[in-house]
Short mmCIF file of C-alpha atoms in Angstrom, two decimals:
data_model
loop_
_atom_site.label_atom_id
_atom_site.label_comp_id
_atom_site.label_asym_id
_atom_site.label_seq_id
_atom_site.Cartn_x
_atom_site.Cartn_y
_atom_site.Cartn_z
CA MET A 1 12.04 20.17 -12.50
CA ILE A 2 8.54 19.41 -11.23
CA ARG A 3 5.92 21.81 -12.50
CA SER A 4 2.77 23.30 -11.03
CA ILE A 5 -0.13 24.68 -13.03
CA GLY A 6 -3.21 26.69 -12.23
CA ALA A 7 -6.60 27.27 -13.82
CA THR A 8 -7.12 26.79 -17.53
CA THR A 9 -10.27 27.30 -19.61
CA LEU A 10 -10.91 24.65 -22.24
CA THR A 11 -13.27 25.01 -25.16
CA GLY A 12 -14.46 22.66 -27.85
CA ALA A 13 -17.29 20.33 -28.79
CA MET A 14 -19.15 18.53 -26.04
CA ILE A 15 -18.30 14.86 -25.58
CA THR A 16 -21.45 12.81 -25.06
CA LEU A 17 -20.64 9.81 -22.90
CA VAL A 18 -24.01 8.70 -21.53
CA ALA A 19 -27.42 10.09 -22.39
CA GLY A 20 -27.91 13.25 -20.35
CA CYS A 21 -30.70 13.38 -17.80
CA ALA A 22 -32.23 16.08 -15.66
CA PRO A 23 -30.37 16.79 -12.41
CA ASN A 24 -31.57 15.06 -9.27
CA SER A 25 -32.46 18.23 -7.40
CA THR A 26 -35.19 20.17 -5.59
CA PRO A 27 -35.45 23.97 -6.06
CA GLY A 28 -34.05 25.83 -3.07
CA ALA A 29 -32.52 22.75 -1.48
CA LYS A 30 -28.86 22.41 -0.58
CA ARG A 31 -27.02 20.71 -3.40
CA VAL A 32 -23.70 19.01 -4.12
CA LEU A 33 -22.23 18.63 -7.60
CA VAL A 34 -19.93 15.66 -8.21
CA TYR A 35 -17.77 15.89 -11.32
CA GLY A 36 -16.53 12.64 -12.85
CA GLY A 37 -18.34 9.43 -13.77
CA THR A 38 -15.54 7.35 -12.28
CA PRO A 39 -16.12 4.75 -9.55
CA SER A 40 -15.00 7.44 -7.11
CA GLY A 41 -17.58 9.85 -8.50
CA ILE A 42 -20.34 7.26 -8.23
CA ALA A 43 -19.40 6.55 -4.61
CA ALA A 44 -19.31 10.28 -3.83
CA ALA A 45 -22.72 10.87 -5.40
CA VAL A 46 -24.29 7.94 -3.56
CA ALA A 47 -22.76 9.08 -0.25
CA VAL A 48 -24.24 12.55 -0.74
CA ALA A 49 -27.71 11.26 -1.66
CA ARG A 50 -27.63 8.84 1.26
CA GLU A 51 -27.42 11.86 3.59
CA GLY A 52 -30.56 13.36 2.07
CA ILE A 53 -28.78 16.07 0.07
CA ASP A 54 -29.60 16.75 -3.60
CA VAL A 55 -26.76 15.65 -5.86
CA GLN A 56 -25.82 16.18 -9.48
CA LEU A 57 -23.38 13.69 -11.03
CA VAL A 58 -21.70 15.12 -14.13
CA LEU A 59 -19.81 12.46 -16.08
CA GLY A 60 -17.05 14.67 -17.47
CA GLU A 61 -14.69 12.84 -19.81
CA SER A 62 -15.34 9.37 -18.35
CA PRO A 63 -18.00 6.86 -19.31
CA LEU A 64 -20.07 5.74 -16.35
CA GLY A 65 -17.87 3.57 -14.13
CA GLY A 66 -14.56 4.73 -15.59
CA MET A 67 -11.90 2.06 -15.60
CA MET A 68 -13.94 -0.55 -13.70
CA THR A 69 -16.51 -0.71 -16.50
CA ASN A 70 -13.86 -0.42 -19.20
CA GLY A 71 -11.65 -3.46 -18.85
CA LEU A 72 -10.05 -3.20 -15.42
CA GLY A 73 -11.85 -6.23 -14.07
CA ARG A 74 -9.00 -7.61 -11.99
CA SER A 75 -9.32 -5.43 -8.91
CA ASP A 76 -6.18 -4.12 -7.25
CA ILE A 77 -6.89 -5.21 -3.69
CA ALA A 78 -4.03 -6.09 -1.36
CA ASN A 79 -6.16 -6.99 1.65
CA PRO A 80 -9.93 -7.64 1.26
CA ALA A 81 -10.34 -7.22 5.04
CA LEU A 82 -9.62 -3.48 4.58
CA VAL A 83 -12.41 -2.98 2.02
CA GLY A 84 -15.50 -1.45 3.61
CA GLY A 85 -18.33 0.99 3.04
CA LEU A 86 -19.58 1.62 -0.48
CA ALA A 87 -16.59 -0.20 -1.96
CA ASP A 88 -17.75 -3.33 -0.19
CA VAL A 89 -21.33 -2.64 -1.33
CA PHE A 90 -20.13 -2.54 -4.94
CA PHE A 91 -18.18 -5.79 -4.73
CA ARG A 92 -21.11 -7.52 -3.00
CA LEU A 93 -23.43 -6.34 -5.77
CA VAL A 94 -21.00 -7.86 -8.28
CA GLY A 95 -21.15 -11.09 -6.29
CA LYS A 96 -24.94 -11.00 -6.28
CA ILE A 97 -25.03 -10.60 -10.06
CA TYR A 98 -22.81 -13.67 -10.38
CA GLY A 99 -25.04 -15.59 -7.97
CA GLN A 100 -22.42 -15.60 -5.22
CA VAL A 101 -22.82 -14.91 -1.51
CA GLY A 102 -20.33 -12.24 -0.51
CA PRO A 103 -18.06 -9.91 -2.46
CA VAL A 104 -16.50 -10.80 -5.82
CA TYR A 105 -13.42 -8.80 -6.81
CA ASN A 106 -12.89 -9.90 -10.42
CA PHE A 107 -15.58 -9.17 -12.97
CA GLU A 108 -16.57 -8.45 -16.56
CA PRO A 109 -17.10 -4.82 -17.63
CA HIS A 110 -20.85 -5.17 -18.20
CA VAL A 111 -21.28 -6.66 -14.72
CA ALA A 112 -19.47 -3.72 -13.11
CA LEU A 113 -21.72 -1.34 -15.06
CA GLN A 114 -24.81 -3.20 -13.85
CA ALA A 115 -23.63 -2.99 -10.22
CA PHE A 116 -22.87 0.73 -10.43
CA GLN A 117 -26.19 1.44 -12.13
CA SER A 118 -27.94 -0.40 -9.30
CA MET A 119 -26.20 1.84 -6.75
CA LEU A 120 -27.32 4.97 -8.59
CA ASP A 121 -30.86 3.71 -9.14
CA GLN A 122 -31.32 3.15 -5.41
CA TYR A 123 -31.07 6.92 -4.91
CA ALA A 124 -32.60 7.97 -8.24
CA ILE A 125 -29.32 9.57 -9.35
CA LYS A 126 -29.44 10.33 -13.07
CA PRO A 127 -25.98 11.14 -14.50
CA ILE A 128 -25.57 14.24 -16.64
CA ALA A 129 -23.46 13.95 -19.79
CA GLY A 130 -21.10 16.86 -20.24
CA VAL A 131 -17.62 18.28 -19.81
CA VAL A 132 -16.93 21.45 -17.84
CA ASP A 133 -15.89 24.50 -19.86
CA HIS A 134 -15.42 26.89 -16.94
CA VAL A 135 -16.56 27.51 -13.39
CA VAL A 136 -18.25 30.47 -11.73
CA LYS A 137 -16.79 31.69 -8.43
CA ASN A 138 -17.76 34.22 -5.80
CA GLY A 139 -14.53 34.95 -3.97
CA LEU A 140 -13.14 31.57 -2.88
CA ALA A 141 -16.47 29.78 -3.31
CA LEU A 142 -17.58 28.03 -6.46
CA THR A 143 -21.20 28.78 -7.30
CA GLY A 144 -21.60 26.85 -10.54
CA VAL A 145 -20.09 25.12 -13.55
CA VAL A 146 -20.76 25.82 -17.21
CA LEU A 147 -20.57 22.81 -19.52
CA LEU A 148 -19.30 22.91 -23.08
CA ASP A 149 -22.85 22.95 -24.43
CA GLY A 150 -23.68 26.02 -22.34
CA THR A 151 -25.59 24.23 -19.60
CA THR A 152 -25.08 25.93 -16.22
CA LEU A 153 -25.32 23.88 -13.03
CA THR A 154 -25.24 25.39 -9.56
CA ALA A 155 -24.41 23.83 -6.21
CA ASP A 156 -23.31 24.65 -2.68
CA VAL A 157 -20.40 22.18 -2.52
CA PHE A 158 -18.38 20.49 -5.29
CA VAL A 159 -16.49 17.20 -5.49
CA ASP A 160 -13.91 16.58 -8.21
CA SER A 161 -13.83 12.82 -8.78
CA SER A 162 -12.45 12.96 -12.32
CA TYR A 163 -9.25 11.33 -13.51
CA GLU A 164 -8.29 14.64 -15.12
CA GLY A 165 -8.75 16.93 -12.10
CA LEU A 166 -10.26 19.49 -14.44
CA LEU A 167 -12.77 20.97 -11.98
CA LEU A 168 -10.00 21.55 -9.44
CA GLN A 169 -7.82 23.21 -12.04
CA GLN A 170 -10.67 25.38 -13.33
CA SER A 171 -11.33 26.46 -9.74
CA GLY A 172 -7.87 27.95 -9.36
CA VAL A 173 -6.44 25.09 -7.31
CA GLN A 174 -2.73 24.65 -7.86
CA MET A 175 -1.85 21.27 -9.36
CA THR A 176 1.40 19.48 -10.00
CA TYR A 177 2.63 16.53 -12.04
CA GLY A 178 5.78 14.53 -12.64
CA ARG A 179 8.36 13.27 -10.17
CA GLU A 180 9.67 15.22 -7.19
CA ALA A 181 13.37 15.13 -6.36
CA THR A 182 14.46 12.86 -3.53
CA SER A 183 15.23 15.99 -1.50
CA ALA A 184 11.67 17.36 -1.75
CA PHE A 185 10.14 15.05 0.88
CA GLY A 186 13.07 12.81 1.78
CA GLU A 187 11.70 9.94 -0.34
CA LYS A 188 14.28 7.42 -1.46
CA ARG A 189 12.13 6.33 -4.43
CA ALA A 190 11.57 9.86 -5.69
CA GLY A 191 13.00 11.40 -8.83
CA TYR A 192 14.76 9.85 -11.77
CA GLY A 193 16.69 6.61 -11.58
CA TYR A 194 15.55 4.81 -8.43
CA HIS A 195 15.57 1.56 -10.41
CA PHE A 196 16.80 0.51 -13.84
CA THR A 197 16.01 -2.73 -15.67
CA GLN A 198 18.44 -3.53 -18.46
CA PHE A 199 17.32 -5.88 -21.21
CA PRO A 200 19.76 -7.69 -23.50
CA VAL A 201 18.29 -6.04 -26.55
CA PRO A 202 20.95 -4.16 -28.49
CA ALA A 203 19.45 -1.06 -30.02
CA GLY A 204 19.39 -0.84 -33.79
CA LYS A 205 19.04 2.28 -35.87
CA GLU A 206 17.13 3.92 -32.99
CA ALA A 207 20.27 4.22 -30.83
CA GLY A 208 20.79 7.75 -29.61
CA VAL A 209 17.61 9.15 -31.15
CA GLU A 210 13.97 9.30 -30.14
CA SER A 211 11.72 6.83 -31.92
CA GLU A 212 8.63 4.75 -31.42
CA GLY A 213 9.07 2.90 -28.14
CA LEU A 214 12.30 4.67 -27.20
CA SER A 215 12.90 8.11 -25.73
CA ALA A 216 16.04 10.20 -25.64
CA THR A 217 18.70 9.01 -23.20
CA PRO A 218 18.23 10.99 -19.94
CA THR A 219 20.97 13.35 -18.85
CA GLN A 220 19.76 14.37 -15.39
CA LYS A 221 21.28 13.17 -12.13
CA ILE A 222 19.91 10.25 -10.13
CA GLY A 223 17.18 11.51 -7.80
CA ALA A 224 16.47 14.65 -9.82
CA ALA A 225 12.92 15.85 -10.45
CA ASP A 226 11.32 15.73 -13.88
CA SER A 227 7.89 16.13 -15.49
CA LYS A 228 7.54 12.52 -16.67
CA ILE A 229 4.77 10.17 -15.55
CA MET A 230 4.14 6.44 -15.73
CA ALA A 231 2.78 4.70 -18.81
CA PHE A 232 -0.90 4.47 -19.77
CA ASN A 233 -2.68 1.67 -21.57
CA TYR A 234 -6.11 0.30 -22.40
CA ARG A 235 -7.30 -2.62 -20.28
CA LEU A 236 -8.93 -4.77 -22.92
CA CYS A 237 -11.52 -7.43 -22.17
CA LEU A 238 -10.41 -10.53 -24.09
CA THR A 239 -11.99 -13.92 -24.56
CA ASP A 240 -10.61 -17.33 -25.51
CA ASP A 241 -14.06 -18.43 -26.63
CA LEU A 242 -13.58 -17.95 -30.36
CA SER A 243 -17.34 -18.01 -30.97
CA ASN A 244 -17.50 -14.78 -28.94
CA ALA A 245 -14.21 -13.31 -30.17
CA VAL A 246 -13.45 -10.48 -32.57
CA PRO A 247 -9.99 -11.07 -34.13
CA PHE A 248 -7.33 -8.42 -33.54
CA SER A 249 -7.19 -5.95 -36.41
CA LYS A 250 -4.67 -3.28 -37.30
CA ALA A 251 -5.28 0.45 -37.23
CA PRO A 252 -5.02 2.52 -40.45
CA ASN A 253 -1.56 3.77 -39.42
CA TYR A 254 -0.09 0.27 -39.00
CA ASP A 255 3.67 0.14 -39.47
CA ALA A 256 5.52 -2.98 -38.34
CA SER A 257 8.76 -1.02 -37.91
CA GLN A 258 7.14 0.59 -34.85
CA PHE A 259 7.87 -2.69 -33.06
CA GLU A 260 11.45 -3.34 -34.17
CA VAL A 261 12.74 -3.22 -30.60
CA LEU A 262 10.17 -5.82 -29.58
CA ALA A 263 11.04 -8.01 -32.56
CA ARG A 264 14.75 -7.93 -31.67
CA SER A 265 13.97 -8.87 -28.09
CA PHE A 266 12.87 -12.36 -29.09
CA SER A 267 16.17 -13.15 -30.77
CA ASN A 268 17.95 -12.00 -27.61
CA GLY A 269 16.04 -14.26 -25.26
CA VAL A 270 13.71 -11.77 -23.57
CA PRO A 271 10.66 -13.81 -22.44
CA TYR A 272 7.23 -12.70 -23.57
CA SER A 273 3.69 -13.75 -22.80
CA VAL A 274 0.28 -12.17 -23.22
CA ARG A 275 -0.57 -10.93 -19.72
CA ALA A 276 -4.24 -11.87 -19.77
CA LEU A 277 -5.67 -12.11 -16.24
CA GLN A 278 -8.83 -14.19 -15.91
CA VAL A 279 -11.86 -12.40 -14.48
CA ALA A 280 -14.65 -14.84 -15.41
CA PRO A 281 -14.99 -18.04 -17.45
CA HIS A 282 -13.48 -17.30 -20.87
CA LYS A 283 -13.00 -13.62 -20.02
CA PHE A 284 -9.65 -11.91 -19.39
CA ASP A 285 -8.33 -8.47 -18.43
CA LEU A 286 -5.29 -7.64 -20.59
CA ASN A 287 -2.73 -5.59 -18.69
CA GLY A 288 0.78 -4.24 -19.27
CA GLY A 289 3.90 -4.06 -17.14
CA GLY A 290 6.57 -5.96 -19.03
CA PHE A 291 9.37 -5.05 -21.42
CA PHE A 292 7.22 -4.13 -24.43
CA ASP A 293 3.48 -4.56 -24.13
CA THR A 294 0.20 -2.62 -24.05
CA ASP A 295 1.78 0.11 -21.90
CA LEU A 296 2.79 2.85 -24.34
CA VAL A 297 5.87 3.95 -22.44
CA GLY A 298 6.46 7.68 -22.87
CA GLY A 299 3.10 8.21 -24.57
CA SER A 300 1.54 9.67 -21.43
CA TRP A 301 3.97 12.51 -20.77
CA GLY A 302 1.96 15.24 -22.48
CA PHE A 303 -1.35 14.34 -20.86
CA PRO A 304 -1.19 16.58 -17.75
CA VAL A 305 -0.83 19.77 -19.82
CA ALA A 306 -3.04 18.76 -22.76
CA ASP A 307 -6.40 20.39 -23.43
CA LEU A 308 -9.54 18.39 -24.20
CA ALA A 309 -8.60 17.84 -27.85
CA GLY A 310 -5.05 16.94 -26.84
CA ARG A 311 -6.24 14.38 -24.31
CA LYS A 312 -8.48 12.81 -26.95
CA SER A 313 -5.55 12.70 -29.38
CA ILE A 314 -3.36 10.95 -26.79
CA ALA A 315 -6.15 8.42 -26.21
CA ASP A 316 -6.44 7.83 -29.97
CA VAL A 317 -2.69 7.23 -30.22
CA HIS A 318 -2.88 4.66 -27.42
CA ARG A 319 -5.81 2.91 -29.07
CA ALA A 320 -4.02 2.64 -32.44
CA TYR A 321 -0.84 1.47 -30.70
CA THR A 322 -2.72 -1.26 -28.83
CA MET A 323 -4.50 -2.51 -31.96
CA ASN A 324 -1.28 -2.53 -33.95
CA LEU A 325 0.69 -4.28 -31.21
CA LEU A 326 -1.78 -7.15 -30.93
CA TYR A 327 -2.01 -7.47 -34.71
CA PHE A 328 1.80 -7.51 -34.92
CA LEU A 329 2.10 -10.20 -32.23
CA SER A 330 -0.57 -12.26 -33.98
CA ASN A 331 0.72 -12.05 -37.54
CA ASP A 332 4.24 -10.77 -38.07
CA PRO A 333 6.69 -13.46 -39.26
CA SER A 334 9.42 -12.00 -37.00
CA ILE A 335 7.43 -13.15 -33.97
CA PRO A 336 8.11 -16.71 -32.75
CA LYS A 337 5.37 -19.12 -33.74
CA GLN A 338 4.45 -19.96 -30.15
CA VAL A 339 3.90 -16.28 -29.32
CA ARG A 340 1.76 -15.79 -32.43
CA GLU A 341 -0.30 -18.82 -31.51
CA GLN A 342 -0.67 -17.74 -27.91
CA THR A 343 -1.90 -14.30 -28.99
CA ARG A 344 -4.34 -15.79 -31.48
CA LYS A 345 -5.97 -17.75 -28.66
CA TYR A 346 -7.67 -14.51 -27.72
CA GLY A 347 -9.87 -11.91 -29.33
CA LEU A 348 -11.85 -8.88 -28.22
CA ALA A 349 -14.98 -10.00 -26.39
CA LYS A 350 -17.90 -9.58 -28.76
CA ASP A 351 -20.36 -9.09 -25.90
CA GLU A 352 -18.49 -6.12 -24.38
CA PHE A 353 -18.29 -2.48 -25.53
CA GLY A 354 -20.73 -2.94 -28.38
CA SER A 355 -21.00 0.80 -29.00
CA SER A 356 -17.23 1.22 -29.50
CA ASN A 357 -16.33 -1.77 -31.68
CA ASN A 358 -15.63 -3.97 -28.64
CA PHE A 359 -12.82 -1.66 -27.53
CA PRO A 360 -13.04 0.18 -24.16
CA SER A 361 -13.63 3.91 -24.32
CA GLN A 362 -11.70 4.79 -21.15
CA LEU A 363 -7.93 5.18 -21.37
CA TYR A 364 -6.17 4.01 -18.20
CA ILE A 365 -4.88 7.34 -16.87
CA ARG A 366 -2.58 5.90 -14.22
CA GLU A 367 -1.14 9.26 -13.25
CA ASN A 368 -1.99 12.84 -14.06
CA LEU A 369 -2.38 16.08 -12.13
CA ARG A 370 -2.18 16.02 -8.34
CA MET A 371 -3.47 18.73 -6.07
CA ILE A 372 -1.00 20.77 -3.99
CA GLY A 373 -2.67 21.05 -0.60
CA ASP A 374 -1.47 22.03 2.84
CA VAL A 375 -1.25 18.30 3.59
CA VAL A 376 0.79 16.18 1.17
CA LEU A 377 0.79 12.39 1.48
CA VAL A 378 4.34 11.08 0.97
CA GLU A 379 6.37 7.87 1.09
CA SER A 380 6.83 7.88 4.87
CA ASP A 381 3.05 8.11 5.38
CA LEU A 382 2.68 4.75 3.65
CA LEU A 383 5.50 2.87 5.33
CA GLY A 384 6.06 4.39 8.75
CA ASN A 385 3.94 7.32 9.84
CA ASN A 386 0.75 5.59 8.75
CA ARG A 387 -1.63 6.69 11.55
CA LYS A 388 -3.49 9.98 11.09
CA PRO A 389 -5.84 11.64 13.61
CA ASP A 390 -8.07 12.95 10.80
CA ALA A 391 -8.13 9.67 8.85
CA ILE A 392 -11.12 9.20 6.56
CA ALA A 393 -10.00 6.19 4.48
CA ILE A 394 -7.47 3.37 4.26
CA GLY A 395 -4.98 2.67 1.49
CA ALA A 396 -3.21 -0.67 1.33
CA TYR A 397 -1.85 -1.24 -2.16
CA ALA A 398 1.84 -1.64 -2.92
CA ILE A 399 3.95 1.26 -4.19
CA ASP A 400 3.44 0.26 -7.81
CA CYS A 401 4.66 2.48 -10.62
CA HIS A 402 4.66 1.24 -14.19
CA TYR A 403 7.65 2.09 -16.37
CA VAL A 404 8.17 5.77 -17.02
CA GLN A 405 10.62 5.57 -19.91
CA ARG A 406 12.50 3.21 -22.21
CA PHE A 407 15.80 4.39 -23.66
CA VAL A 408 19.21 3.29 -24.91
CA ASP A 409 22.07 3.46 -22.42
CA ARG A 410 25.66 4.40 -23.20
CA ASN A 411 26.48 0.75 -23.88
CA GLY A 412 23.80 0.54 -26.55
CA ASN A 413 21.37 -1.64 -24.60
CA VAL A 414 17.69 -0.95 -23.98
CA VAL A 415 16.92 0.16 -20.43
CA MET A 416 13.58 0.57 -18.66
CA GLU A 417 13.29 3.11 -15.84
CA GLY A 418 10.67 4.31 -13.40
CA THR A 419 9.45 1.32 -11.42
CA MET A 420 9.78 1.17 -7.62
CA PRO A 421 10.53 -2.42 -6.56
CA SER A 422 10.98 -2.86 -2.83
CA THR A 423 11.15 -5.46 -0.10
CA GLU A 424 9.12 -3.13 2.16
CA THR A 425 5.44 -4.04 2.38
CA VAL A 426 2.58 -1.57 2.45
CA THR A 427 0.31 -3.19 5.04
CA GLY A 428 -2.24 -0.42 5.32
CA TYR A 429 -2.14 3.30 5.98
CA GLN A 430 -4.64 5.95 6.97
CA ILE A 431 -5.41 8.70 4.47
CA PRO A 432 -5.95 12.08 6.18
CA TYR A 433 -8.91 14.31 5.43
CA GLY A 434 -6.53 17.20 4.77
CA ALA A 435 -5.07 15.45 1.71
CA LEU A 436 -8.46 15.77 -0.03
CA LEU A 437 -8.62 19.55 0.40
CA PRO A 438 -6.96 22.34 -1.57
CA LYS A 439 -5.39 25.21 0.30
CA ASN A 440 -8.12 27.31 1.92
CA THR A 441 -6.67 30.39 0.22
CA GLU A 442 -7.58 28.96 -3.20
CA ALA A 443 -11.05 27.44 -2.91
CA SER A 444 -13.41 26.95 0.02
CA ASN A 445 -16.08 24.52 -1.16
CA ILE A 446 -14.41 21.92 -3.38
CA ILE A 447 -12.95 18.58 -2.33
CA SER A 448 -11.07 15.96 -4.35
CA SER A 449 -11.46 12.19 -4.28
CA VAL A 450 -9.02 11.23 -7.08
CA CYS A 451 -6.38 13.87 -7.80
CA ILE A 452 -5.61 14.31 -4.11
CA SER A 453 -2.56 15.97 -2.56
CA ALA A 454 0.25 13.43 -2.74
CA SER A 455 3.77 12.95 -4.03
CA HIS A 456 4.51 10.84 -7.10
CA VAL A 457 5.76 8.03 -4.84
CA ALA A 458 2.67 8.01 -2.63
CA TRP A 459 0.46 8.26 -5.71
CA ALA A 460 1.91 4.98 -6.98
CA SER A 461 0.02 3.28 -4.13
CA LEU A 462 -3.04 5.53 -3.93
CA ARG A 463 -3.91 5.28 -7.62
CA VAL A 464 -6.01 2.08 -7.62
CA GLU A 465 -9.76 2.04 -8.12
CA PRO A 466 -10.72 0.42 -4.76
CA THR A 467 -8.91 3.28 -3.01
CA PHE A 468 -10.66 5.81 -5.24
CA LEU A 469 -13.97 4.21 -4.24
CA VAL A 470 -13.36 4.72 -0.52
CA LEU A 471 -12.04 8.24 -1.11
CA GLY A 472 -15.18 9.00 -3.10
CA GLU A 473 -17.38 7.93 -0.22
CA ALA A 474 -15.34 10.04 2.22
CA ALA A 475 -15.45 13.11 -0.02
CA GLY A 476 -19.18 12.66 -0.53
CA VAL A 477 -19.86 12.43 3.20
CA ALA A 478 -17.78 15.56 3.86
CA ALA A 479 -19.52 17.44 1.03
CA ALA A 480 -22.96 16.46 2.33
CA LEU A 481 -22.05 17.49 5.87
CA SER A 482 -20.74 20.84 4.63
CA ALA A 483 -23.88 21.48 2.58
CA LYS A 484 -26.15 20.48 5.47
CA SER A 485 -24.34 22.43 8.21
CA GLY A 486 -23.20 25.44 6.23
CA ASP A 487 -19.66 24.98 7.53
CA GLN A 488 -16.85 25.23 5.01
CA LEU A 489 -15.04 22.01 4.15
CA HIS A 490 -11.90 23.20 5.94
CA GLN A 491 -13.89 23.90 9.10
CA LEU A 492 -15.49 20.48 9.42
CA ASN A 493 -14.68 18.41 12.47
CA ALA A 494 -12.87 15.31 11.18
CA VAL A 495 -14.30 13.28 14.06
CA THR A 496 -17.82 13.99 12.79
CA VAL A 497 -16.85 12.89 9.28
CA GLN A 498 -15.26 9.76 10.72
CA SER A 499 -18.38 8.95 12.74
CA MET A 500 -20.63 9.34 9.71
CA LEU A 501 -18.38 7.07 7.66
CA THR A 502 -18.01 4.31 10.24
CA ALA A 503 -21.77 4.34 10.88
CA LYS A 504 -22.19 3.31 7.25
CA GLY A 505 -19.60 0.53 7.41
CA ALA A 506 -16.59 2.41 6.07
CA LEU A 507 -13.20 1.45 7.51
CA ILE A 508 -10.74 4.06 8.71
CA SER A 509 -8.57 2.09 11.16
CA VAL A 510 -5.68 -0.20 10.18
#
């Protein structure tokens, strides 16, 4: 059964992500606080400042630039012609850094960081390092946030651009996670069991029990709801220039038996290759998505309900798993020689992530909490009913869900479940303003640009960083307009928001 959760107060030590700076503010002026150092948060903050409104950008649990500065250099863009506004500005800045005329969509982490920093510098936005402990409300309106170190920040309007959706949750906004049943919104891809992939890998001693890499065999009916979410991973930046490479090393908890299922797959003919996607000369973005790879299938399930320490623990588990997997593929005698040699062609890029041992600090949180608003974006909004009168952004990526679980079926074979393959093409759909807003009975002056109101199926398309960028700009424009006019976010005229966006080059029509 799908679950919903409300506000939770988290306590613990402050996480310092980027050196904290004084807020960009003027006493007595209208102010917007953006929470989350993600690409979406950066776009939101820039959009606010561009309208002449004071803005505070609090990084939260993300390093500046989130996934785009932490290994995800192969941008998920289905149609470059639908990329406009600040998203286009970012990609053109990347191109400029590389000496190219026009946008460049594949990049190294340090280049993305340079481009984002340039966007912030243009408006003198100085990010504040800190994680929210709790919020202060007056009725339905937020008045401030208190960080874990005790710092209190006040604002008139708030934007939650974090991957965790923590500011929304702290504000009393109802959130959900997991997979809805097919009956919830009439989505054929919803719930458990839309698609199974069976691999000819007979299970060994793990059959019938939970173990590393395998979960318990599901018992629910096809199409039923559950609380499971797609797999996370780290998007490593690799190099095949061995003079710039750090060899793969194992974590202290290394245990080769963790990968027994993978080892057996080779003897049963399951193909394997290191999925390294080139982003620059001698630089590669390592991704998951196959039978057994950097996606820690099942390792993400506890993330939506974890507290700060729990989220950090889940990230640590994923980091150790990734290190151990690459070491295993590089060195274990059970691995075919050609696979070992292929893996050894790469190493961690020595000139990336110097402060974290050349390993990215941002876990790829592909799916987490989603807001429950009055407007919920669902499967039909992507494929059929894709025109919205209050559209403020365009989504165009495929319905792409990584595996949710790996288990042993009744015949003893390993089965992967959770993807959503389809012959239907997502050509472009309008995202309505209402999907960015919580119910007006819960909070009146907060808007989301990441954990928006959508079903699990719709989220599988929405979840990519270029879409988060355009949603960040839209949320920032709406927040600035609300602060400037004094009108609540729910009262804003969508046409005015649309006009402000299109005047700055944003695209809202498909």
